[in-house]
Short mmCIF file of C-alpha atoms and ligand atoms in Angstrom, two decimals:
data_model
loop_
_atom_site.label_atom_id
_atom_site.label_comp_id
_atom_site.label_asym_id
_atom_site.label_seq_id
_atom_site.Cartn_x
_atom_site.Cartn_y
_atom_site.Cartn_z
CA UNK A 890 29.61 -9.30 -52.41
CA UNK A 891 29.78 -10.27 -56.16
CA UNK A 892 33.05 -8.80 -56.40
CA UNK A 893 34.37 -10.79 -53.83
CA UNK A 894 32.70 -14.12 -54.62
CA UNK A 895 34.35 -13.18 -58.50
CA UNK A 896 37.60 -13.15 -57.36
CA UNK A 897 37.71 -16.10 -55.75
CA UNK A 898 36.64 -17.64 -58.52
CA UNK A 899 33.18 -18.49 -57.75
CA UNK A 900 30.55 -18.38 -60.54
CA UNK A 901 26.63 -18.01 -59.91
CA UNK A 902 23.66 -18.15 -62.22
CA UNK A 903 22.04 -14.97 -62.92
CA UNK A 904 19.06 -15.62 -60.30
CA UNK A 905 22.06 -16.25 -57.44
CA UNK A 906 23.33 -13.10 -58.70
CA UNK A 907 20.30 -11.24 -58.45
CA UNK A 908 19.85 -12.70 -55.04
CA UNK A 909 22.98 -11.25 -53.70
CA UNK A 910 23.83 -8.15 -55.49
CA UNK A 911 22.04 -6.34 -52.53
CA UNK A 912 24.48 -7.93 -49.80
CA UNK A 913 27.13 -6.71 -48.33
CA UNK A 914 30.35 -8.74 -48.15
CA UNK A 915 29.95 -11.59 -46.07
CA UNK A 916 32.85 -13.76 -45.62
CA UNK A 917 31.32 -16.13 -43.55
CA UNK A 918 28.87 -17.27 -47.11
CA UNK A 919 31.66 -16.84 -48.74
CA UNK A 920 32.97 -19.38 -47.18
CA UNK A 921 30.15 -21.95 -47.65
CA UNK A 922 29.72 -21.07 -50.81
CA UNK A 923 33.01 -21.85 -51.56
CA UNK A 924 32.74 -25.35 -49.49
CA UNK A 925 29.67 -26.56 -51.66
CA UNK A 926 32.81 -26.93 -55.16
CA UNK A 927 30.30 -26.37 -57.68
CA UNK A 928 30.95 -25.01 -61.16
CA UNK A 929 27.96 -22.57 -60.79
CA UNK A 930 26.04 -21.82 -57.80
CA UNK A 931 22.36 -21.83 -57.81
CA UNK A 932 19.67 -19.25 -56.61
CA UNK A 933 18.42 -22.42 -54.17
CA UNK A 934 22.47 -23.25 -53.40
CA UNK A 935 22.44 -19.39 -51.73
CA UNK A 936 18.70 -19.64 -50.55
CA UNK A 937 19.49 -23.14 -48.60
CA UNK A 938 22.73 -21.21 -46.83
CA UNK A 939 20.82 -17.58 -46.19
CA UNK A 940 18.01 -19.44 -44.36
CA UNK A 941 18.45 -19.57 -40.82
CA UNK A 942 18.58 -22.80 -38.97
CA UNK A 943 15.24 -25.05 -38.65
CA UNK A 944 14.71 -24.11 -35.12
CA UNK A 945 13.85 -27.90 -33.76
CA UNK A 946 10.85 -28.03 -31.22
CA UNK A 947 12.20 -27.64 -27.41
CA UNK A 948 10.79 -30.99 -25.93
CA UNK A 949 8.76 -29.86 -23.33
CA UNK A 950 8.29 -32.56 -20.05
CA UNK A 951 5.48 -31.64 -18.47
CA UNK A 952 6.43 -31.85 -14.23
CA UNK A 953 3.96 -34.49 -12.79
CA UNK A 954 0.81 -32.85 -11.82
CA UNK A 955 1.36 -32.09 -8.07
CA UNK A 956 -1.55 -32.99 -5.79
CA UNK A 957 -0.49 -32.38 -2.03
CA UNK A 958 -2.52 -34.78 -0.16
CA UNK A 959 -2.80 -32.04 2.88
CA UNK A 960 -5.00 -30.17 0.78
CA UNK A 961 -7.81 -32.87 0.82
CA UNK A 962 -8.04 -32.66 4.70
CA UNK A 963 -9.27 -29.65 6.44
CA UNK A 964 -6.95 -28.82 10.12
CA UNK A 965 -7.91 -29.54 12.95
CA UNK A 966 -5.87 -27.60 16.27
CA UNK A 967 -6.66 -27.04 19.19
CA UNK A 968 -5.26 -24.98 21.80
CA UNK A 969 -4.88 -25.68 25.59
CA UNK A 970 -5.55 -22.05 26.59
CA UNK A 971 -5.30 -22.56 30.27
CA UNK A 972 -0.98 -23.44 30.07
CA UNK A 973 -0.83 -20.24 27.88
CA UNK A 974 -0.33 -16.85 29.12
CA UNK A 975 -1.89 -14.78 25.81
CA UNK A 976 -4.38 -12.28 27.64
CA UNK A 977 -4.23 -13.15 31.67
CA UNK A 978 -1.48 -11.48 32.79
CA UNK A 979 -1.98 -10.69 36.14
CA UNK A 980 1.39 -10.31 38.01
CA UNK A 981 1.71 -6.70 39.38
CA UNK A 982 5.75 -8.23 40.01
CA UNK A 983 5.16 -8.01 44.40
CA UNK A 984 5.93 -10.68 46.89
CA UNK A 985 2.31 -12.20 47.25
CA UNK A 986 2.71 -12.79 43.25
CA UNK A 987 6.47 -14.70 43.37
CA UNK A 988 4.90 -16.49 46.78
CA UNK A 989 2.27 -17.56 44.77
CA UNK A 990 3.97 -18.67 42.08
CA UNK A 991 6.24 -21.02 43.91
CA UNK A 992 3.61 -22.21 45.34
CA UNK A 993 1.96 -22.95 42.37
CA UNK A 994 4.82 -24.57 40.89
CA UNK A 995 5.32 -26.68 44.13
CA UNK A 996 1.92 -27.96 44.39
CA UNK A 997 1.60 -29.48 40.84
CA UNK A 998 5.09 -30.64 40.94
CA UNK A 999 4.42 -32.54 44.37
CA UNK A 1000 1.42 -33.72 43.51
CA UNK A 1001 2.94 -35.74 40.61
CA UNK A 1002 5.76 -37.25 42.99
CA UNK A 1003 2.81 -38.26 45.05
CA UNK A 1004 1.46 -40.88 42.71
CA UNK A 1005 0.81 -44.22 43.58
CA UNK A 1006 0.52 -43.88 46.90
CA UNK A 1007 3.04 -43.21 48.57
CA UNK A 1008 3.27 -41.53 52.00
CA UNK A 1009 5.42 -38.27 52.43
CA UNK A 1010 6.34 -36.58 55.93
CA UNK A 1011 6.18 -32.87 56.23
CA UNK A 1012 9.26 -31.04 56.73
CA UNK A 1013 8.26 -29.96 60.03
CA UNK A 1014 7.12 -33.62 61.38
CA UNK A 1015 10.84 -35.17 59.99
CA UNK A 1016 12.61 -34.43 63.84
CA UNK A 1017 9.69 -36.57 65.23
CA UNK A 1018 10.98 -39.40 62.80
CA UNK A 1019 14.80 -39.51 64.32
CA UNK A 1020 16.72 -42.98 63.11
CA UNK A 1021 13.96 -43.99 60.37
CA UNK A 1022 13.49 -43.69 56.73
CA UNK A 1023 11.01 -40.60 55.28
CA UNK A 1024 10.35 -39.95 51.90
CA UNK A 1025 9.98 -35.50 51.42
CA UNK A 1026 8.41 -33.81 48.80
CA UNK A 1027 11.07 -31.01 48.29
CA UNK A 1028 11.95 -27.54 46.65
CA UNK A 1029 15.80 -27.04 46.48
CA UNK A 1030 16.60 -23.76 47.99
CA UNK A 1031 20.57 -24.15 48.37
CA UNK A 1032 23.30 -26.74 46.91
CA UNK A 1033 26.73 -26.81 48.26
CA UNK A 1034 29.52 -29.05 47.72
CA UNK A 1035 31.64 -29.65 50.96
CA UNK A 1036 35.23 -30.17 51.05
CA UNK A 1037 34.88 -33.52 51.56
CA UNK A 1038 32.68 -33.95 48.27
CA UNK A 1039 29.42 -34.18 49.75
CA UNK A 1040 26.45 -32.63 48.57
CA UNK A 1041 24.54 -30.61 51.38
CA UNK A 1042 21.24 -29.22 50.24
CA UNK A 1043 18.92 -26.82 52.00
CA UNK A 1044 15.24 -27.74 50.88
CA UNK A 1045 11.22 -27.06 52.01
CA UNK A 1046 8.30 -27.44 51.45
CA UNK A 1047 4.96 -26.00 52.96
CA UNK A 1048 5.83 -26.28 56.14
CA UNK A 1049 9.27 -25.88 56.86
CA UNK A 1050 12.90 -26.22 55.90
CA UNK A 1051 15.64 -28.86 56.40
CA UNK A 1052 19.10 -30.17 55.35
CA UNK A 1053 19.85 -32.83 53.19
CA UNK A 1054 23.17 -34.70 53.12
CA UNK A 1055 24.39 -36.26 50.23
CA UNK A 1056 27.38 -38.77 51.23
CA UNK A 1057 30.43 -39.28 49.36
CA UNK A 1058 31.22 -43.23 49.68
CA UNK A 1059 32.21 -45.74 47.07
CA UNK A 1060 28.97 -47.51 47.84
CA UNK A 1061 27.06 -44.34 47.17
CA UNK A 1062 28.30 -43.22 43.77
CA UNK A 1063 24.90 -43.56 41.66
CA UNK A 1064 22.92 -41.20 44.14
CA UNK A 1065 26.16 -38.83 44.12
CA UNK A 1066 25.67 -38.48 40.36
CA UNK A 1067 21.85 -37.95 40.62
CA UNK A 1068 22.49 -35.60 43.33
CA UNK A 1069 25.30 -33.45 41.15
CA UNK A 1070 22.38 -33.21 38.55
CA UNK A 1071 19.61 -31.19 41.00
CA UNK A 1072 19.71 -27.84 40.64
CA UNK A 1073 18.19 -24.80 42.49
CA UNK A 1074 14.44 -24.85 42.43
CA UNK A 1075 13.96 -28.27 41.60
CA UNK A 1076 11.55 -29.98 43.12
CA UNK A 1077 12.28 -33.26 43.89
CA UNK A 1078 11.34 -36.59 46.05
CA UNK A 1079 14.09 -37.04 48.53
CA UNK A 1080 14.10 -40.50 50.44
CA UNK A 1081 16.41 -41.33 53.40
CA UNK A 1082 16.89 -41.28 57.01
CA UNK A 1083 16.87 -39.04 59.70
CA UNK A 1084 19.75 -38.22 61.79
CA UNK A 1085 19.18 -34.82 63.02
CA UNK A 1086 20.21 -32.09 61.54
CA UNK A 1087 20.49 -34.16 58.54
CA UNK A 1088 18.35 -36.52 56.42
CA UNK A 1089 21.23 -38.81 54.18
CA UNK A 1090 19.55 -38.82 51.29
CA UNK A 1091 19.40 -42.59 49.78
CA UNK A 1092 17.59 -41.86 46.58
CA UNK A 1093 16.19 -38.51 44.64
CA UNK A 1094 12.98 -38.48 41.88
CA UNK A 1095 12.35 -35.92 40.03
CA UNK A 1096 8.22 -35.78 39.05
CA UNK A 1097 9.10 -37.32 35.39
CA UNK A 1098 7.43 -38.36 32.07
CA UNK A 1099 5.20 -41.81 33.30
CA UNK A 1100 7.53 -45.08 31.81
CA UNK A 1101 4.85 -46.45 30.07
CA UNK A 1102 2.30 -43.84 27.94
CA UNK A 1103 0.82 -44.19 24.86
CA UNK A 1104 1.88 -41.95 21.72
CA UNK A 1105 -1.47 -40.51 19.88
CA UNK A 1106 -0.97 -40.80 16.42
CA UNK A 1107 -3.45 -38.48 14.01
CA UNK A 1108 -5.68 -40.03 11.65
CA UNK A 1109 -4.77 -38.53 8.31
CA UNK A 1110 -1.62 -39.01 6.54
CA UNK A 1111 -0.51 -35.56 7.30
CA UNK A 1112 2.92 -34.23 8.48
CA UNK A 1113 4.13 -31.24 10.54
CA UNK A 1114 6.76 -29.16 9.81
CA UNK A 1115 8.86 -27.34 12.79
CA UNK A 1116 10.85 -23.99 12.21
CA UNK A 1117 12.48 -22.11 14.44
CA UNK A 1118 14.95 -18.92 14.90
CA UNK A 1119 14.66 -17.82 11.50
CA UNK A 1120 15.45 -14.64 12.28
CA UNK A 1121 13.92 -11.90 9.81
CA UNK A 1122 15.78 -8.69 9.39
CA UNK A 1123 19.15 -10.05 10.33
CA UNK A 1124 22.13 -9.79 8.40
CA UNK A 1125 22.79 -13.24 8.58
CA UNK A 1126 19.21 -14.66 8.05
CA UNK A 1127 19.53 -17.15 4.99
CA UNK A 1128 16.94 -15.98 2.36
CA UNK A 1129 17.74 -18.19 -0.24
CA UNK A 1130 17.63 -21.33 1.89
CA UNK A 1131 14.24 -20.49 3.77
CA UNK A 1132 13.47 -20.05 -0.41
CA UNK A 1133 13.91 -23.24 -0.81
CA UNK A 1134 11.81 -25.10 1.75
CA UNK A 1135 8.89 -22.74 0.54
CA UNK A 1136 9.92 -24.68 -2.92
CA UNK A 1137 9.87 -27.44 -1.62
CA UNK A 1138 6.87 -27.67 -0.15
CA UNK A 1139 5.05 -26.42 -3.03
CA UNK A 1140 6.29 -29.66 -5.04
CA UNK A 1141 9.45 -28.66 -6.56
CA UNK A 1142 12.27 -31.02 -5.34
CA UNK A 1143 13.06 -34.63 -3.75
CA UNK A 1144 10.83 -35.81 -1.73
CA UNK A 1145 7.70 -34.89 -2.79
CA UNK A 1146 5.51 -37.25 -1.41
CA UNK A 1147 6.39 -35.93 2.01
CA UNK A 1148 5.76 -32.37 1.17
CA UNK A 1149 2.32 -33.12 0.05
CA UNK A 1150 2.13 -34.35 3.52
CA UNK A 1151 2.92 -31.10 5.09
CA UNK A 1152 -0.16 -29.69 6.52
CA UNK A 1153 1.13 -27.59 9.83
CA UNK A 1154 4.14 -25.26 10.19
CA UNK A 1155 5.03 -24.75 13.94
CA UNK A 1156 7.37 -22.25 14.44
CA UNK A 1157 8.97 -22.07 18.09
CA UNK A 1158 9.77 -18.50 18.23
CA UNK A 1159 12.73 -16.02 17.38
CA UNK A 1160 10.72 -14.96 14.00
CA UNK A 1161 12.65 -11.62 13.44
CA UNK A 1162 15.76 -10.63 14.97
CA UNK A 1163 14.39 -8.07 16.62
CA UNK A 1164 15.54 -4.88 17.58
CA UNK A 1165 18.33 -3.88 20.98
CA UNK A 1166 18.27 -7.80 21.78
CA UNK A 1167 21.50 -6.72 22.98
CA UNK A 1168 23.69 -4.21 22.87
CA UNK A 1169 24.84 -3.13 19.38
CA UNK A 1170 22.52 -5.60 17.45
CA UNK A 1171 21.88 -2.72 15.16
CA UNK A 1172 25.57 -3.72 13.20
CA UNK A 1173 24.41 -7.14 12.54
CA UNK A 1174 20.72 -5.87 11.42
CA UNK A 1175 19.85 -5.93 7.82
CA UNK A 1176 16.32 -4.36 8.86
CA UNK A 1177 16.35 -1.99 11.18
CA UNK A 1178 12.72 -1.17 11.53
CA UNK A 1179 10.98 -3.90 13.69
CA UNK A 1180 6.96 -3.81 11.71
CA UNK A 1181 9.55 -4.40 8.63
CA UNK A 1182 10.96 -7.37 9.83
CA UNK A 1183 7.29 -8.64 10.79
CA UNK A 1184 6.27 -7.68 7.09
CA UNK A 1185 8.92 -9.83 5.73
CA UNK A 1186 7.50 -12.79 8.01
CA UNK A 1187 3.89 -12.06 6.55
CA UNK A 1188 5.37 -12.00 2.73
CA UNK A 1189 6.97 -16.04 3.96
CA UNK A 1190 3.73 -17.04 4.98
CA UNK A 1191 1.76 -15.83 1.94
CA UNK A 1192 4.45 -17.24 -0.10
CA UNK A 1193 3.52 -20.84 1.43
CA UNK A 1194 0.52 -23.13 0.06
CA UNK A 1195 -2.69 -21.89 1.07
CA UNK A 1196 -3.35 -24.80 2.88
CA UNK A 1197 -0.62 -24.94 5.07
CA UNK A 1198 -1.96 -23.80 8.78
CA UNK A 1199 0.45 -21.59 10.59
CA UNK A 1200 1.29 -21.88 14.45
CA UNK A 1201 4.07 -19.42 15.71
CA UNK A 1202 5.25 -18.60 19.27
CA UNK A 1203 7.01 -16.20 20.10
CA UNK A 1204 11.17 -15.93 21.56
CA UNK A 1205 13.71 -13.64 23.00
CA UNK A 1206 13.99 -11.65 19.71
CA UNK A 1207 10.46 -11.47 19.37
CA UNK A 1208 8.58 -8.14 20.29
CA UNK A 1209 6.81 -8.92 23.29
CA UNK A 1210 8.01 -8.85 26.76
CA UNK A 1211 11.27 -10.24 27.23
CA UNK A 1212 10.50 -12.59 30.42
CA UNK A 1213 8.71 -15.75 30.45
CA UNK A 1214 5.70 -16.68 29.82
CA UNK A 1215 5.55 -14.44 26.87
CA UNK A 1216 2.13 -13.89 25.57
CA UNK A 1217 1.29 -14.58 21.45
CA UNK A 1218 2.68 -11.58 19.22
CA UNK A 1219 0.07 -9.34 18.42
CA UNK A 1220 -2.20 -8.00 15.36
CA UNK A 1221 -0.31 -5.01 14.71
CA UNK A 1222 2.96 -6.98 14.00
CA UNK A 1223 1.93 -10.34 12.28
CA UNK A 1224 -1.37 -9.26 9.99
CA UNK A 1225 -1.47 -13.01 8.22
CA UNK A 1226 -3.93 -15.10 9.32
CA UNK A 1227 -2.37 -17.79 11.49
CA UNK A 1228 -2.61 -18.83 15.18
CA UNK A 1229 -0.23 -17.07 17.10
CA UNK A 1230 0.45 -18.66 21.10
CA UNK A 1231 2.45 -18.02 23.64
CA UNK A 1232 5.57 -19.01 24.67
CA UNK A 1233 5.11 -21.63 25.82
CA UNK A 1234 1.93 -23.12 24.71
CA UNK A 1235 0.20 -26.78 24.91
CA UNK A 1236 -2.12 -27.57 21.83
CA UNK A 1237 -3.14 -30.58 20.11
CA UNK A 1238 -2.77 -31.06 16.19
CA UNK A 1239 -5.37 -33.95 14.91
CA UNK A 1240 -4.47 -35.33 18.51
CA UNK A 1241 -0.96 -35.04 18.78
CA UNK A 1242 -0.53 -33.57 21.61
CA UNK A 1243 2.30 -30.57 21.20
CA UNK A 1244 4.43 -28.74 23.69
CA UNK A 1245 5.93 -25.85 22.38
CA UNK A 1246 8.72 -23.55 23.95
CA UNK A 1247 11.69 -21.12 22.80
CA UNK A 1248 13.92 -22.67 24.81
CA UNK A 1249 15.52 -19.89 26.72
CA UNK A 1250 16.68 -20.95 30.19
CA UNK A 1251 18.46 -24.06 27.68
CA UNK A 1252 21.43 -21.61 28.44
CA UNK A 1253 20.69 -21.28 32.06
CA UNK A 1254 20.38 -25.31 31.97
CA UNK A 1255 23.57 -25.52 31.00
CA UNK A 1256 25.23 -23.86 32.66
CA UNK A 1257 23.93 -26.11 35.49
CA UNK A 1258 23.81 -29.08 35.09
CA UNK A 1259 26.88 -31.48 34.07
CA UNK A 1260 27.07 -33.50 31.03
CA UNK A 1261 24.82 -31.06 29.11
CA UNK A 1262 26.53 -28.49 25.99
CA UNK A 1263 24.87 -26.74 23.03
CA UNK A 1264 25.75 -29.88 20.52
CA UNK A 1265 22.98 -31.37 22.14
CA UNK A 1266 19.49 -29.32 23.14
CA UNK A 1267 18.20 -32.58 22.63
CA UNK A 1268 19.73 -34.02 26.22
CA UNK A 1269 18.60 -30.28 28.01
CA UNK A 1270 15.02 -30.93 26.85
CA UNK A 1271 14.94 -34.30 28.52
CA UNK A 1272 16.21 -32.42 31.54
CA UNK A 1273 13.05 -30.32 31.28
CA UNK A 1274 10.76 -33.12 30.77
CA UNK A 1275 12.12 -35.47 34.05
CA UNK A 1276 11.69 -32.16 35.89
CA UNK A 1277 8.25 -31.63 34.23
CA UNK A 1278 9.30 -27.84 34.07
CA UNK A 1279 10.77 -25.43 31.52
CA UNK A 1280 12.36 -23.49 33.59
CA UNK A 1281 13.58 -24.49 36.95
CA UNK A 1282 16.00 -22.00 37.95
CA UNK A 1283 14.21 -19.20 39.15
CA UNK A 1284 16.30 -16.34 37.74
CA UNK A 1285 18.27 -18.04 35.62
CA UNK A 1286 16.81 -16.79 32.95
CA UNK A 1287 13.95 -13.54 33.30
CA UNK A 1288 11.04 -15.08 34.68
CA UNK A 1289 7.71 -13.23 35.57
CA UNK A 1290 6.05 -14.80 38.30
CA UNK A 1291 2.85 -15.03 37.46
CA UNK A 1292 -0.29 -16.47 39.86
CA UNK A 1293 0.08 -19.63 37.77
CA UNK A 1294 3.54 -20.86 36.94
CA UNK A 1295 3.01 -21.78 32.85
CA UNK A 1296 6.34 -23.55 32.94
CA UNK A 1297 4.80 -26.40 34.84
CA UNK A 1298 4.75 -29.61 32.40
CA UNK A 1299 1.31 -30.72 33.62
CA UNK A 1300 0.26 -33.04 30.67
CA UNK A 1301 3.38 -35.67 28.82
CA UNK A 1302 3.13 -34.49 25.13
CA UNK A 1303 3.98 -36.45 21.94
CA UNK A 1304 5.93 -33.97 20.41
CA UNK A 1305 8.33 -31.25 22.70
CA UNK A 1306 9.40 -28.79 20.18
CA UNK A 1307 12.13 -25.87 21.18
CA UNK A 1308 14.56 -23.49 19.43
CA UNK A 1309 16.50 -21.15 20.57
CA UNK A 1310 20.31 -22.64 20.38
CA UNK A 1311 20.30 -22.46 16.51
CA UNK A 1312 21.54 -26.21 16.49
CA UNK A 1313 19.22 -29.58 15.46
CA UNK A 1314 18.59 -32.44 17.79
CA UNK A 1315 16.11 -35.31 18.11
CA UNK A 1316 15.80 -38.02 20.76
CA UNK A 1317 12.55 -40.31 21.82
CA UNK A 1318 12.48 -40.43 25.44
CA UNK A 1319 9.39 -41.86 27.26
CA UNK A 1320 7.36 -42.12 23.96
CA UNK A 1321 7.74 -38.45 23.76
CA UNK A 1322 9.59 -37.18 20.89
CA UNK A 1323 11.85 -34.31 21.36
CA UNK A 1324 12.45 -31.66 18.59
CA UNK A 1325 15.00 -28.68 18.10
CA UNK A 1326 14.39 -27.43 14.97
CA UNK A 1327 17.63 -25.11 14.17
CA UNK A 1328 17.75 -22.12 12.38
CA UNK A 1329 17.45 -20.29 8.95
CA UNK A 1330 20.41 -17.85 10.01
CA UNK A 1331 24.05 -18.27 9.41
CA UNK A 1332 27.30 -18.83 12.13
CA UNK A 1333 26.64 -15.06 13.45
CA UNK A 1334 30.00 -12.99 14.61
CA UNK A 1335 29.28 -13.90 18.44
CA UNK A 1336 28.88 -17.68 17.68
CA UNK A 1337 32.30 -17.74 16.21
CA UNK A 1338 33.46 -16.30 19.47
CA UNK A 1339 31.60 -18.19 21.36
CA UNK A 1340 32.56 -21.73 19.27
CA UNK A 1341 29.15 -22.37 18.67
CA UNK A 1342 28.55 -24.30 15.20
CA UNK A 1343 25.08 -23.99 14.25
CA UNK A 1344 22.80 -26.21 12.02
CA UNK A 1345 21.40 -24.03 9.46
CA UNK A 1346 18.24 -24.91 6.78
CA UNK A 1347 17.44 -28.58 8.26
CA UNK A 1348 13.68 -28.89 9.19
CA UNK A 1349 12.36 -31.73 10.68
CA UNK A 1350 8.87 -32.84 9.29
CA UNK A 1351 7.09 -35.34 11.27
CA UNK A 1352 4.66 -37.82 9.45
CA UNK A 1353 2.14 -37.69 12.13
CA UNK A 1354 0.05 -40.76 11.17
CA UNK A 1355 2.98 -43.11 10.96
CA UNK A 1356 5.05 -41.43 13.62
CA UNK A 1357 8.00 -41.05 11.40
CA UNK A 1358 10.58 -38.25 11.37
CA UNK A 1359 12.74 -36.88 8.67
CA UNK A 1360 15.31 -33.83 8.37
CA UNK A 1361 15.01 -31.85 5.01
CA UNK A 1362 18.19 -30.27 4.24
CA UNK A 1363 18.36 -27.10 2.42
CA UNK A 1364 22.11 -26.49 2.12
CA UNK A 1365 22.06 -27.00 -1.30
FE1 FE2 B 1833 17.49 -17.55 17.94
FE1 FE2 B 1834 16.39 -17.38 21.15
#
């Protein structure tokens, strides 16, 4: 090092020299030393450059102390155990069970067309009423569409059958459109007058949310928030975004007023992917082993804060029976401690009263009835609620006919949370508020087929004191 620093010309005192005999060549002080242009170079000249920089104190901002206001309130749900199948199955799948259920089904349905007082004939008093008006309280059985554009409907009830004519006229065109929207197994109101073997039908009713209802609000300034379809153990199941809604609500983000507010998680089914959901799912499964996928549910909820209460139904991909009403998932798959329901389930969260279903017959829906499409669930689960039933077309979608038919709507909830198409929607309709809450897995193979566009990582939370919602989005 001296030899170098001599050639350049650079002198140093004896202590300098002492300093840097030792050294190897180092060009880089060379360099410096060089730069300072003294005559001599001091033992504190090669001291100040040897020492390594001051390291300067990191600032450290301390993140605002994050107190989640749901913590301060202890939960309060409750469960409406009767409109839930969990633990009384009792179809043995025979005749006297599906007669049973229909009549179930037609009973409470009539019942709420019967309200204020009006008068109904029976089916098999309607030929005694030739030439007048009747109003008949009606299960479809059979919709055809003549050549001349009628509608001709076979319906009963529980005492007989008839045939309903729905004319095609100018003057007729609002009850044409109603009457394009009934489908098979609805029961409806069906007013008009006899002339045998017909009744011309003049309007329809289905049983319907009541026009005027108040919304319950809770008490505390508390919030839900609704997943859905997240799909564990799927290839396309978006880790890193369902990651960042646990962030979220644990105070790291925008928005963190609201996430202080979350106090209740509902998920409406389609947890894990499953496993032979249909044929060859095993190519699109990251997981293949079905208690795996359920462990990677439990690991989510632990990962949440503690005081965060869990609801979760069950869907399609779930691993309970395939047809509806599906019973809560069980203790051996789901070992957190959270209240599992079925699908579908009633239950009331500080007082909001909560309908909760998958959403499967949305396909079966749709395929029905015009003017509905997968961009908007939304419009399909106001469908459900004029028809105060979840799933109206018997065999649409698997159906177990149970004594009690647990897709009956029997009590107008505040919220009406479903799944199932993997797409968001919202709309208010008769003070209810109707939620699908998307999906945490990606535009699958068969979507792209199928030109489905799905809504990824936006939940809806729902600020149940104020009756406010918001969409989080966790795209970025
Ligand atoms: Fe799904
Ligand atoms: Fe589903």
């Amino acid at each position: 090092m001296l030899g170098e620093l001599a050639e350049k010309g650079v002198r140093v005192t004896v202590e300098a020299e002492e300093l840097l005999k030792s050294r190897e060549a180092d060009l880089e002080l060379i360099v410096k030393l060089i730069g300072l242009q003294k005559p001599l170079i001091s033992k504190e000249d090669v001291e100040s450059l040897l020492k390594p920089p001051e390291l300067r104190p990191v600032e450290v901002v301390p993140a605002a102390a994050f107190a989640p206001l749901a913590k301060e309130f202890s939960s309060d749900i409750r469960l409406n155990h009767t409109l839930d199948v969990t633990g009384k199955s009792r179809t043995r799948g025979e005749v006297e069970n599906f007669i049973s259920y229909f009549r179930n089904r037609y009973e409470r349905l009539s019942r709420m067309l019967r309200r204020n007082g009006t008068v109904q004939t029976d089916l098999a008093d309607v030929r005694k009423r030739l030439n007048e008006r009747v109003r008949v309280v009606v299960l479809i059985s059979d919709k055809k569409e003549t050549k001349k554009g009628n509608l001709l409907f076979e319906v009963e009830d529980m005492t007989g059958s008839f045939k309903v004519v729905v004319s095609q006229s100018r003057y007729n065109e609002k009850i044409l459109d109603k009457a394009r929207g009934v489908i098979l197994d609805d029961v409806v109101a069906i007013t008009g007058k006899v002339l045998e073997p017909y009744i011309i039908a003049e309007e329809i009713e289905w049983p319907d949310l009541p026009v005027v209802r108040e919304k319950s609000r809770s008490e505390n300034d508390v919030a839900t928030a609704y997943l859905s379809d997240i799909h564990f153990g799927s290839r396309y199941f978006l880790e890193k975004k369902l990651q960042s809604f646990v962030e979220w609500l644990h105070g790291r983000g925008e928005a963190r007023e609201l996430a202080g507010k979350v106090k209740y998680l509902v998920i409406a089914g389609d947890v894990v992917d499953g496993i032979g959901v249909y044929p060859n799912q095993e190519k699109e499964l990251l997981v293949k082993d079905i208690h795996q996928q359920y462990a990677m549910f439990d690991d989510f909820i632990a990962s949440l804060p503690d005081y965060i209460e869990v609801i979760a139904a069950p869907g399609n991909h779930d691993a309970v029976r395939r047809g509806e009403p599906q019973p809560a998932l069980g203790k051996d798959l789901v070992s957190s401690d959270i209240t599992l329901v079925g699908n579908p389930s009633s239950l009331s969260l500080e007082g909001v009263k909560h309908l909760v279903y998958h959403g499967t017959s949305i396909d079966s829906m749709i395929s029905s009835i015009p003017g509905t499409a997968y961009a908007h669930p939304e419009k399909v689960m106001v469908e459900y609620l004029k028809r105060r039933h979840l799933s109206p077309i018997y065999g649409g979608n698997l159906i177990i006919p149970e004594n009690i038919d647990y897709m009956v709507i029997d009590e107008p909830p505040d919220v009406f949370h479903c799944g199932h198409v993997h797409k968001n929607g919202y709309v208010q309709y008769r003070n209810t508020l109707v939620i699908n809450s998307g999906t945490f897995q990606d535009r699958t193979d068969f979507q792209v087929k199928q030109g489905h566009v799905p809504t990824p990582a936006l939940v809806p939370v729902y600020e149940m004191k104020h009756g406010r919602l918001r969409t989080l989005d966790f795209n970025y």
